[in-house]
mmCIF file of C-alpha atoms and ligand atoms in Angstrom:
data_model
loop_
_atom_site.group_PDB
_atom_site.id
_atom_site.type_symbol
_atom_site.label_atom_id
_atom_site.label_comp_id
_atom_site.label_asym_id
_atom_site.label_seq_id
_atom_site.Cartn_x
_atom_site.Cartn_y
_atom_site.Cartn_z
ATOM 1 C CA MET R 2 4.838 6.607 4.893
ATOM 2 C CA LYS R 3 1.992 4.964 2.996
ATOM 3 C CA ARG R 4 4.317 3.905 0.230
ATOM 4 C CA ARG R 5 6.582 2.367 2.812
ATOM 5 C CA LEU R 6 3.738 0.406 4.431
ATOM 6 C CA LEU R 7 2.603 -0.885 1.079
ATOM 7 C CA LEU R 8 6.118 -1.912 0.285
ATOM 8 C CA ALA R 9 6.415 -3.717 3.590
ATOM 9 C CA ALA R 10 3.210 -5.618 2.895
ATOM 10 C CA VAL R 11 4.022 -6.716 -0.614
ATOM 11 C CA GLY R 12 7.772 -6.273 -0.506
ATOM 12 C CA TRP R 13 8.871 -9.631 -1.742
ATOM 13 C CA LEU R 14 6.307 -9.804 -4.497
ATOM 14 C CA LEU R 15 7.111 -6.332 -5.736
ATOM 15 C CA ALA R 16 10.846 -6.870 -5.641
ATOM 16 C CA ALA R 17 10.463 -10.177 -7.441
ATOM 17 C CA SER R 18 8.242 -8.807 -10.177
ATOM 18 C CA LEU R 19 10.351 -5.729 -10.844
ATOM 19 C CA SER R 20 13.588 -7.550 -10.688
ATOM 20 C CA ALA R 21 13.500 -11.107 -11.806
ATOM 21 C CA CYS R 22 17.266 -11.508 -11.607
ATOM 22 C CA HIS R 23 18.240 -9.211 -8.800
ATOM 23 C CA ARG R 24 18.884 -10.736 -5.395
ATOM 24 C CA ILE R 25 20.161 -9.296 -2.132
ATOM 25 C CA GLU R 26 21.966 -11.879 -0.087
ATOM 26 C CA SER R 27 22.895 -12.041 3.539
ATOM 27 C CA LYS R 28 26.489 -11.456 4.544
ATOM 28 C CA ASP R 29 27.275 -15.146 4.731
ATOM 29 C CA SER R 30 26.393 -16.009 1.176
ATOM 30 C CA ALA R 31 28.871 -14.057 -0.911
ATOM 31 C CA ALA R 32 28.901 -14.724 -4.604
ATOM 32 C CA GLU R 33 32.253 -15.497 -6.121
ATOM 33 C CA GLY R 34 33.154 -14.229 -9.577
ATOM 34 C CA ASN R 35 36.020 -15.572 -11.634
ATOM 35 C CA GLY R 36 37.614 -12.131 -11.982
ATOM 36 C CA THR R 37 38.885 -12.878 -15.482
ATOM 37 C CA THR R 38 36.928 -10.336 -17.546
ATOM 38 C CA THR R 39 39.127 -7.787 -19.339
ATOM 39 C CA PRO R 40 38.292 -4.315 -17.998
ATOM 40 C CA ARG R 41 36.607 -2.012 -20.519
ATOM 41 C CA PRO R 42 36.491 1.688 -19.691
ATOM 42 C CA THR R 43 33.025 2.484 -21.067
ATOM 43 C CA GLN R 44 31.484 -0.530 -22.787
ATOM 44 C CA THR R 45 28.916 -2.752 -21.056
ATOM 45 C CA ASN R 46 27.001 -5.703 -22.458
ATOM 46 C CA SER R 47 23.496 -6.971 -21.976
ATOM 47 C CA GLY R 48 23.554 -10.075 -19.791
ATOM 48 C CA ASP R 49 26.470 -8.826 -17.683
ATOM 49 C CA THR R 50 26.386 -9.199 -13.903
ATOM 50 C CA LEU R 51 27.223 -6.400 -11.487
ATOM 51 C CA ARG R 52 28.317 -7.542 -8.029
ATOM 52 C CA ILE R 53 27.981 -5.113 -5.141
ATOM 53 C CA PHE R 54 29.206 -5.505 -1.555
ATOM 54 C CA MET R 55 27.111 -3.156 0.586
ATOM 55 C CA TRP R 56 25.859 -2.318 4.108
ATOM 56 C CA SER R 57 22.602 -4.193 4.747
ATOM 57 C CA ASP R 58 19.204 -2.521 4.119
ATOM 58 C CA TYR R 59 20.922 0.310 2.315
ATOM 59 C CA ILE R 60 19.211 0.433 -1.088
ATOM 60 C CA ASP R 61 15.710 0.406 -2.526
ATOM 61 C CA PRO R 62 15.212 -2.911 -4.391
ATOM 62 C CA GLU R 63 12.979 -1.087 -6.913
ATOM 63 C CA VAL R 64 15.892 1.117 -7.905
ATOM 64 C CA VAL R 65 18.086 -1.944 -8.434
ATOM 65 C CA GLY R 66 15.359 -3.536 -10.566
ATOM 66 C CA GLN R 67 15.120 -0.379 -12.642
ATOM 67 C CA PHE R 68 18.868 -0.448 -13.339
ATOM 68 C CA GLU R 69 18.705 -4.110 -14.346
ATOM 69 C CA LYS R 70 15.808 -3.471 -16.690
ATOM 70 C CA GLN R 71 17.328 -0.357 -18.291
ATOM 71 C CA ASN R 72 20.615 -2.126 -18.999
ATOM 72 C CA GLY R 73 19.560 -5.747 -19.453
ATOM 73 C CA VAL R 74 21.960 -6.827 -16.692
ATOM 74 C CA ASN R 75 21.815 -8.710 -13.379
ATOM 75 C CA VAL R 76 22.748 -7.135 -10.059
ATOM 76 C CA VAL R 77 23.852 -9.276 -7.139
ATOM 77 C CA ILE R 78 24.184 -7.598 -3.740
ATOM 78 C CA ASP R 79 25.904 -9.183 -0.745
ATOM 79 C CA THR R 80 25.729 -7.350 2.555
ATOM 80 C CA TYR R 81 27.814 -6.629 5.642
ATOM 81 C CA GLU R 82 27.339 -4.970 9.031
ATOM 82 C CA SER R 83 30.660 -3.210 9.617
ATOM 83 C CA ASN R 84 33.588 -1.778 7.687
ATOM 84 C CA GLU R 85 35.885 -4.175 9.497
ATOM 85 C CA SER R 86 33.993 -7.273 8.324
ATOM 86 C CA MET R 87 33.864 -5.869 4.768
ATOM 87 C CA LEU R 88 37.634 -5.278 4.793
ATOM 88 C CA ALA R 89 38.378 -8.718 6.228
ATOM 89 C CA LYS R 90 36.426 -10.367 3.450
ATOM 90 C CA LEU R 91 37.954 -8.291 0.654
ATOM 91 C CA GLN R 92 41.466 -8.731 2.008
ATOM 92 C CA GLY R 93 40.920 -12.453 2.504
ATOM 93 C CA GLY R 94 40.431 -12.818 -1.274
ATOM 94 C CA GLY R 95 38.040 -15.383 -2.711
ATOM 95 C CA ALA R 96 35.164 -12.911 -3.208
ATOM 96 C CA SER R 97 35.046 -10.825 -6.347
ATOM 97 C CA TYR R 98 32.943 -7.646 -6.407
ATOM 98 C CA ASP R 99 32.719 -4.630 -8.698
ATOM 99 C CA LEU R 100 31.574 -2.106 -6.114
ATOM 100 C CA ALA R 101 31.832 -1.678 -2.358
ATOM 101 C CA ASN R 102 30.234 0.782 0.047
ATOM 102 C CA PRO R 103 32.878 1.763 2.648
ATOM 103 C CA SER R 104 32.547 4.576 5.165
ATOM 104 C CA ASN R 105 34.757 7.648 4.879
ATOM 105 C CA TYR R 106 37.172 6.482 7.574
ATOM 106 C CA VAL R 107 38.342 3.338 5.755
ATOM 107 C CA ILE R 108 38.860 4.781 2.253
ATOM 108 C CA GLN R 109 42.569 5.467 2.768
ATOM 109 C CA THR R 110 43.044 2.046 4.388
ATOM 110 C CA MET R 111 41.606 0.555 1.202
ATOM 111 C CA VAL R 112 43.795 2.764 -1.024
ATOM 112 C CA ARG R 113 46.920 1.639 0.856
ATOM 113 C CA ALA R 114 45.819 -1.999 0.616
ATOM 114 C CA LYS R 115 45.481 -1.489 -3.160
ATOM 115 C CA LEU R 116 41.838 -2.513 -3.079
ATOM 116 C CA LEU R 117 40.522 0.452 -5.095
ATOM 117 C CA GLN R 118 40.821 1.768 -8.619
ATOM 118 C CA PRO R 119 40.315 5.428 -9.569
ATOM 119 C CA LEU R 120 36.699 6.270 -10.373
ATOM 120 C CA GLN R 121 37.604 8.312 -13.461
ATOM 121 C CA LYS R 122 34.948 10.763 -12.408
ATOM 122 C CA ASN R 123 35.274 12.613 -15.719
ATOM 123 C CA LEU R 124 33.286 9.662 -17.126
ATOM 124 C CA LEU R 125 30.435 10.239 -14.624
ATOM 125 C CA LYS R 126 27.984 12.633 -16.227
ATOM 126 C CA ASN R 127 26.049 13.081 -12.947
ATOM 127 C CA PHE R 128 29.029 13.729 -10.676
ATOM 128 C CA GLY R 129 28.113 17.450 -10.665
ATOM 129 C CA ASN R 130 24.945 16.621 -8.677
ATOM 130 C CA VAL R 131 26.934 15.919 -5.493
ATOM 131 C CA SER R 132 26.342 18.573 -2.794
ATOM 132 C CA ALA R 133 29.279 20.995 -2.456
ATOM 133 C CA GLY R 134 29.900 20.037 1.191
ATOM 134 C CA PHE R 135 30.621 16.432 0.165
ATOM 135 C CA LEU R 136 33.066 17.244 -2.646
ATOM 136 C CA ASN R 137 36.815 16.893 -2.292
ATOM 137 C CA PRO R 138 36.639 15.427 1.249
ATOM 138 C CA ASN R 139 39.733 15.092 3.449
ATOM 139 C CA PHE R 140 39.473 11.281 3.280
ATOM 140 C CA ASP R 141 39.640 11.302 -0.537
ATOM 141 C CA PRO R 142 41.023 14.555 -1.967
ATOM 142 C CA ASP R 143 39.499 15.337 -5.360
ATOM 143 C CA ASN R 144 37.158 12.287 -5.048
ATOM 144 C CA THR R 145 39.707 10.161 -6.841
ATOM 145 C CA TYR R 146 38.253 6.903 -5.512
ATOM 146 C CA SER R 147 34.863 7.559 -3.935
ATOM 147 C CA VAL R 148 31.510 9.236 -4.411
ATOM 148 C CA PRO R 149 29.327 9.945 -1.365
ATOM 149 C CA TYR R 150 26.333 7.594 -1.277
ATOM 150 C CA GLN R 151 24.408 8.330 1.943
ATOM 151 C CA PHE R 152 25.277 9.438 5.453
ATOM 152 C CA ALA R 153 24.318 8.087 8.789
ATOM 153 C CA ALA R 154 24.307 9.318 12.376
ATOM 154 C CA THR R 155 24.033 6.797 15.192
ATOM 155 C CA GLY R 156 21.430 7.061 17.921
ATOM 156 C CA LEU R 157 19.571 5.092 20.543
ATOM 157 C CA GLY R 158 16.344 3.425 19.449
ATOM 158 C CA TYR R 159 13.479 2.205 21.625
ATOM 159 C CA ASN R 160 9.956 0.831 21.391
ATOM 160 C CA ASP R 161 7.714 2.977 23.604
ATOM 161 C CA ALA R 162 5.203 0.158 23.996
ATOM 162 C CA ARG R 163 7.886 -1.578 26.051
ATOM 163 C CA PHE R 164 10.178 1.115 27.382
ATOM 164 C CA LYS R 165 10.139 4.895 27.894
ATOM 165 C CA PRO R 166 13.593 6.430 28.352
ATOM 166 C CA ALA R 167 13.889 8.831 31.297
ATOM 167 C CA ALA R 168 16.419 10.993 29.428
ATOM 168 C CA GLU R 169 17.970 11.181 25.963
ATOM 169 C CA SER R 170 21.326 10.045 27.266
ATOM 170 C CA TRP R 171 23.981 7.338 26.895
ATOM 171 C CA ASN R 172 23.579 7.075 30.658
ATOM 172 C CA LEU R 173 20.775 4.559 30.004
ATOM 173 C CA ILE R 174 23.492 2.196 28.769
ATOM 174 C CA PHE R 175 26.661 3.336 30.490
ATOM 175 C CA GLY R 176 25.146 4.499 33.807
ATOM 176 C CA PRO R 177 25.091 2.386 36.969
ATOM 177 C CA GLN R 178 21.523 1.036 36.668
ATOM 178 C CA ASP R 179 21.091 -2.504 35.384
ATOM 179 C CA HIS R 180 17.398 -3.018 34.655
ATOM 180 C CA ILE R 181 17.447 -1.959 30.992
ATOM 181 C CA LYS R 182 17.900 -4.639 28.352
ATOM 182 C CA PHE R 183 20.052 -3.277 25.537
ATOM 183 C CA ALA R 184 22.050 -4.200 22.431
ATOM 184 C CA LEU R 185 25.099 -2.492 20.966
ATOM 185 C CA LEU R 186 26.172 -2.304 17.330
ATOM 186 C CA ASP R 187 28.589 -4.977 16.187
ATOM 187 C CA ASP R 188 30.940 -2.201 15.093
ATOM 188 C CA PRO R 189 34.135 -1.228 16.946
ATOM 189 C CA ARG R 190 34.315 2.462 16.072
ATOM 190 C CA GLU R 191 30.634 2.950 16.952
ATOM 191 C CA VAL R 192 30.831 1.192 20.314
ATOM 192 C CA ILE R 193 34.175 2.655 21.424
ATOM 193 C CA GLY R 194 33.082 6.026 19.969
ATOM 194 C CA ALA R 195 29.889 5.996 22.066
ATOM 195 C CA ALA R 196 31.846 5.263 25.258
ATOM 196 C CA LEU R 197 34.329 8.047 24.451
ATOM 197 C CA LYS R 198 31.522 10.507 23.795
ATOM 198 C CA TYR R 199 29.770 9.583 27.084
ATOM 199 C CA LEU R 200 33.035 10.296 28.898
ATOM 200 C CA GLY R 201 33.300 13.691 27.207
ATOM 201 C CA TYR R 202 36.050 12.775 24.723
ATOM 202 C CA SER R 203 36.327 12.829 20.937
ATOM 203 C CA VAL R 204 35.130 9.757 18.995
ATOM 204 C CA ASN R 205 38.560 9.888 17.321
ATOM 205 C CA SER R 206 40.570 10.102 20.517
ATOM 206 C CA GLY R 207 44.130 8.852 20.203
ATOM 207 C CA LYS R 208 44.964 9.467 23.881
ATOM 208 C CA VAL R 209 45.885 6.316 25.741
ATOM 209 C CA GLU R 210 44.376 7.534 29.045
ATOM 210 C CA GLU R 211 41.037 8.321 27.399
ATOM 211 C CA LEU R 212 40.990 5.000 25.575
ATOM 212 C CA ARG R 213 41.737 3.142 28.796
ATOM 213 C CA ALA R 214 38.808 4.932 30.458
ATOM 214 C CA ALA R 215 36.548 3.912 27.547
ATOM 215 C CA ARG R 216 37.837 0.342 27.793
ATOM 216 C CA ASP R 217 37.093 0.173 31.537
ATOM 217 C CA LEU R 218 33.602 1.556 31.006
ATOM 218 C CA LEU R 219 32.890 -0.928 28.204
ATOM 219 C CA ARG R 220 34.241 -3.829 30.268
ATOM 220 C CA GLN R 221 31.636 -3.033 32.942
ATOM 221 C CA THR R 222 28.932 -2.405 30.348
ATOM 222 C CA VAL R 223 29.126 -5.811 28.676
ATOM 223 C CA LYS R 224 29.107 -7.476 32.115
ATOM 224 C CA LYS R 225 25.716 -5.953 32.960
ATOM 225 C CA LYS R 226 22.878 -8.443 33.030
ATOM 226 C CA GLY R 227 20.915 -6.102 30.714
ATOM 227 C CA PHE R 228 23.495 -6.434 27.915
ATOM 228 C CA GLU R 229 21.887 -8.592 25.269
ATOM 229 C CA SER R 230 24.217 -8.668 22.233
ATOM 230 C CA PHE R 231 26.437 -7.004 19.686
ATOM 231 C CA SER R 232 24.291 -6.980 16.530
ATOM 232 C CA GLY R 233 23.954 -5.370 13.099
ATOM 233 C CA GLY R 234 21.608 -2.371 12.694
ATOM 234 C CA PRO R 235 18.707 -4.243 11.037
ATOM 235 C CA GLU R 236 18.935 -6.970 13.663
ATOM 236 C CA ILE R 237 18.691 -4.381 16.448
ATOM 237 C CA ARG R 238 15.650 -2.852 14.718
ATOM 238 C CA ASN R 239 14.031 -6.299 14.584
ATOM 239 C CA LYS R 240 14.718 -6.904 18.280
ATOM 240 C CA LEU R 241 13.081 -3.549 19.093
ATOM 241 C CA LEU R 242 10.097 -4.387 16.873
ATOM 242 C CA ALA R 243 9.775 -7.775 18.573
ATOM 243 C CA GLY R 244 10.079 -6.130 21.993
ATOM 244 C CA SER R 245 12.969 -8.366 23.000
ATOM 245 C CA ILE R 246 15.176 -5.409 24.060
ATOM 246 C CA ASP R 247 14.389 -2.001 25.612
ATOM 247 C CA LEU R 248 17.054 0.012 23.926
ATOM 248 C CA GLY R 249 19.452 -0.387 21.017
ATOM 249 C CA GLN R 250 22.389 1.571 19.651
ATOM 250 C CA ILE R 251 21.454 1.901 16.004
ATOM 251 C CA TYR R 252 22.205 3.769 12.760
ATOM 252 C CA VAL R 253 19.308 6.219 12.554
ATOM 253 C CA GLY R 254 18.021 5.059 9.145
ATOM 254 C CA ASP R 255 17.827 1.424 10.224
ATOM 255 C CA LEU R 256 15.529 2.479 13.082
ATOM 256 C CA LEU R 257 13.451 4.874 10.974
ATOM 257 C CA GLN R 258 12.772 2.059 8.490
ATOM 258 C CA GLY R 259 11.102 0.282 11.419
ATOM 259 C CA ALA R 260 9.383 3.458 12.681
ATOM 260 C CA ALA R 261 7.669 3.795 9.317
ATOM 261 C CA GLU R 262 6.055 0.405 9.921
ATOM 262 C CA ASN R 263 5.466 0.653 13.668
ATOM 263 C CA GLY R 264 4.731 4.033 15.272
ATOM 264 C CA HIS R 265 6.035 2.792 18.652
ATOM 265 C CA LEU R 266 9.646 2.898 17.420
ATOM 266 C CA HIS R 267 11.633 6.074 18.099
ATOM 267 C CA VAL R 268 15.245 7.177 17.954
ATOM 268 C CA PHE R 269 17.238 10.037 19.490
ATOM 269 C CA LEU R 270 20.793 11.344 19.318
ATOM 270 C CA PRO R 271 22.063 11.179 22.933
ATOM 271 C CA ARG R 272 22.711 14.583 24.506
ATOM 272 C CA GLU R 273 26.394 13.791 25.221
ATOM 273 C CA GLY R 274 26.934 13.459 21.478
ATOM 274 C CA THR R 275 27.372 10.769 18.889
ATOM 275 C CA THR R 276 29.055 9.572 15.706
ATOM 276 C CA ILE R 277 28.267 10.207 12.067
ATOM 277 C CA SER R 278 29.880 8.859 8.892
ATOM 278 C CA THR R 279 29.566 9.218 5.140
ATOM 279 C CA ASP R 280 29.220 5.945 3.274
ATOM 280 C CA THR R 281 30.555 5.946 -0.266
ATOM 281 C CA LEU R 282 30.595 3.934 -3.470
ATOM 282 C CA VAL R 283 33.997 2.775 -4.715
ATOM 283 C CA ILE R 284 35.122 0.617 -7.641
ATOM 284 C CA LEU R 285 37.273 -2.262 -6.495
ATOM 285 C CA ARG R 286 40.616 -2.852 -8.153
ATOM 286 C CA GLY R 287 39.657 -6.464 -8.909
ATOM 287 C CA SER R 288 36.286 -5.461 -10.420
ATOM 288 C CA PRO R 289 35.402 -7.830 -13.276
ATOM 289 C CA ASN R 290 33.269 -5.092 -14.865
ATOM 290 C CA PRO R 291 34.365 -1.544 -13.957
ATOM 291 C CA ALA R 292 32.423 0.004 -16.844
ATOM 292 C CA LEU R 293 29.169 -1.420 -15.483
ATOM 293 C CA ALA R 294 30.183 -0.374 -11.951
ATOM 294 C CA ARG R 295 30.668 3.199 -13.182
ATOM 295 C CA LYS R 296 27.328 3.089 -14.964
ATOM 296 C CA PHE R 297 25.671 2.076 -11.697
ATOM 297 C CA ILE R 298 27.328 4.930 -9.801
ATOM 298 C CA ASP R 299 26.155 7.384 -12.471
ATOM 299 C CA PHE R 300 22.636 5.973 -12.182
ATOM 300 C CA VAL R 301 22.640 6.357 -8.385
ATOM 301 C CA LEU R 302 23.739 9.987 -8.838
ATOM 302 C CA GLU R 303 20.572 10.785 -10.837
ATOM 303 C CA PRO R 304 18.449 13.088 -8.626
ATOM 304 C CA LYS R 305 15.268 10.984 -8.586
ATOM 305 C CA VAL R 306 17.156 7.716 -8.130
ATOM 306 C CA SER R 307 19.235 9.161 -5.290
ATOM 307 C CA ALA R 308 16.091 10.517 -3.579
ATOM 308 C CA ALA R 309 14.244 7.205 -4.037
ATOM 309 C CA ILE R 310 17.091 5.457 -2.209
ATOM 310 C CA SER R 311 16.947 7.838 0.777
ATOM 311 C CA ASN R 312 13.131 7.742 0.806
ATOM 312 C CA TYR R 313 13.374 3.972 1.168
ATOM 313 C CA THR R 314 16.348 3.699 3.537
ATOM 314 C CA TYR R 315 15.791 6.885 5.608
ATOM 315 C CA TYR R 316 19.459 7.825 5.412
ATOM 316 C CA GLY R 317 20.939 11.260 4.741
ATOM 317 C CA ASN R 318 21.297 12.335 1.140
ATOM 318 C CA PRO R 319 24.448 14.062 -0.177
ATOM 319 C CA ASN R 320 23.018 14.860 -3.643
ATOM 320 C CA ALA R 321 22.100 18.556 -4.098
ATOM 321 C CA LYS R 322 19.753 17.857 -7.010
ATOM 322 C CA ALA R 323 17.905 15.112 -5.090
ATOM 323 C CA GLN R 324 16.806 17.371 -2.213
ATOM 324 C CA PRO R 325 13.456 18.491 -3.758
ATOM 325 C CA TYR R 326 12.375 14.854 -4.120
ATOM 326 C CA LEU R 327 13.027 13.817 -0.496
ATOM 327 C CA ASP R 328 10.074 12.564 1.558
ATOM 328 C CA PRO R 329 8.909 15.313 3.996
ATOM 329 C CA PHE R 330 8.776 12.584 6.690
ATOM 330 C CA LEU R 331 12.584 12.608 6.659
ATOM 331 C CA LYS R 332 12.793 16.340 7.252
ATOM 332 C CA SER R 333 10.450 15.975 10.244
ATOM 333 C CA GLN R 334 12.798 13.563 12.045
ATOM 334 C CA LYS R 335 15.124 15.298 14.490
ATOM 335 C CA ALA R 336 17.599 12.412 14.624
ATOM 336 C CA PHE R 337 17.779 12.382 10.819
ATOM 337 C CA ASN R 338 18.753 16.047 10.729
ATOM 338 C CA PRO R 339 21.691 16.982 12.954
ATOM 339 C CA THR R 340 21.768 20.794 13.107
ATOM 340 C CA PRO R 341 24.744 22.965 12.054
ATOM 341 C CA GLU R 342 25.150 23.634 15.804
ATOM 342 C CA ASP R 343 25.417 19.845 16.442
ATOM 343 C CA PHE R 344 28.427 19.798 14.115
ATOM 344 C CA SER R 345 30.072 23.059 15.184
ATOM 345 C CA SER R 346 29.844 22.121 18.868
ATOM 346 C CA GLY R 347 31.297 18.655 18.170
ATOM 347 C CA ARG R 348 28.180 16.974 19.605
ATOM 348 C CA VAL R 349 27.780 15.076 16.351
ATOM 349 C CA GLU R 350 31.256 14.084 15.266
ATOM 350 C CA PHE R 351 32.472 12.420 12.068
ATOM 351 C CA ILE R 352 34.426 9.226 12.629
ATOM 352 C CA ASN R 353 37.874 9.686 11.068
ATOM 353 C CA GLU R 354 40.592 7.223 10.205
ATOM 354 C CA LEU R 355 42.950 6.664 13.149
ATOM 355 C CA PRO R 356 46.616 7.338 12.589
ATOM 356 C CA ALA R 357 48.539 4.044 12.499
ATOM 357 C CA GLY R 358 50.308 3.268 15.737
ATOM 358 C CA ASN R 359 49.510 2.815 19.421
ATOM 359 C CA ALA R 360 46.012 4.242 19.442
ATOM 360 C CA ALA R 361 44.853 2.134 16.484
ATOM 361 C CA ARG R 362 46.282 -0.967 18.161
ATOM 362 C CA LEU R 363 44.490 -0.075 21.397
ATOM 363 C CA TYR R 364 41.126 0.210 19.597
ATOM 364 C CA ASP R 365 41.746 -3.276 18.133
ATOM 365 C CA ARG R 366 42.663 -4.726 21.500
ATOM 366 C CA ILE R 367 39.633 -3.199 23.243
ATOM 367 C CA TRP R 368 37.329 -4.623 20.574
ATOM 368 C CA THR R 369 38.887 -8.077 20.611
ATOM 369 C CA GLU R 370 38.553 -8.199 24.372
ATOM 370 C CA LEU R 371 34.903 -7.086 24.317
ATOM 371 C CA LYS R 372 33.970 -9.601 21.636
ATOM 372 C CA SER R 373 35.675 -12.507 23.355
ATOM 373 C CA ARG R 374 34.106 -11.798 26.759
HETATM 374 C C1 N2P K 170 22.758 0.442 6.844
HETATM 375 C C2 N2P K 170 23.802 1.002 7.750
HETATM 376 C C3 N2P K 170 24.548 2.069 7.114
HETATM 377 C C4 N2P K 170 25.251 2.955 8.048
HETATM 378 N N1 N2P K 170 22.138 -0.681 7.426
HETATM 379 C C5 N2P K 170 26.617 2.579 8.377
HETATM 380 N N2 N2P K 170 27.561 3.614 8.284
#
């Protein structure tokens, strides 16, 4: 906690001094590479640039600075707030990155779109550090394309100086009352998933009737006068810190980053259940420097580096060897630690890829309608 406060106070200075070249840019300022470098399987050169496309607020800048210093390279990070916006940008062409950070449920979409290249995990000396439960996942058998990076459940965050929830329930958002000012994530699977869960259905429902019920509920929800916006996780945290909303749907780590700075911020996993996803690192097929990308993945898999990232971001850590180095603050947070019972009962449910067809089209239509309200 203290380290976090110190970092907040001198963040920019520290990041700048440790990492003269490294910059993290907002989602609208993507760097464009020329994509002409010949791929080299293992060789990297001093002065190279590694370009990463990543969820926002998802890495410790000190760790990035350390990688730059160790290898004499520059790292440029552009950020996004949803898998869908990441995919749209990569599929639109024009941006050239080495690494991306997709969630489990879009890996196969990216494989089919020929956006990924095999990791060659035999070249990763730290691959063995990955926790057994995250190996060989159904979304990427044999981890051909992805390594788990961090995982994230989604909860409801609030600032108790402004608002005290009467119950730990989605009812605060989806119920009939309209005095609560709230924001939802700018993320289709999270928003539709939350509505499905509130109605007692799976976050991966493919049943037209259930999806229509979720659509009707969401139509009413965004018409409420308390509905403030669809926003990214860090933006929702900032609105809670500023006291401009009562309640926000938020990825747990984004809220806990704020809670470490302001003790009035809290987050809970609603009793009806919620979503969780594993975010991964993948090497893009068009990567100008796959050898450097692989080196970065191997670095992130080092136990102390992996723990430093979670200790900064407050997201779940899938690295078995990193566990002893995790901040005890994390273990004390209920929303950070879904229980085995949360998973076995289906209360906390992994978002999965939707089978192509009617259901997937219905999710798209619901989202388009909500966003164009
Ligand atoms: C970081 C959000 C990561 C979680 N801001 C998304 N799956």
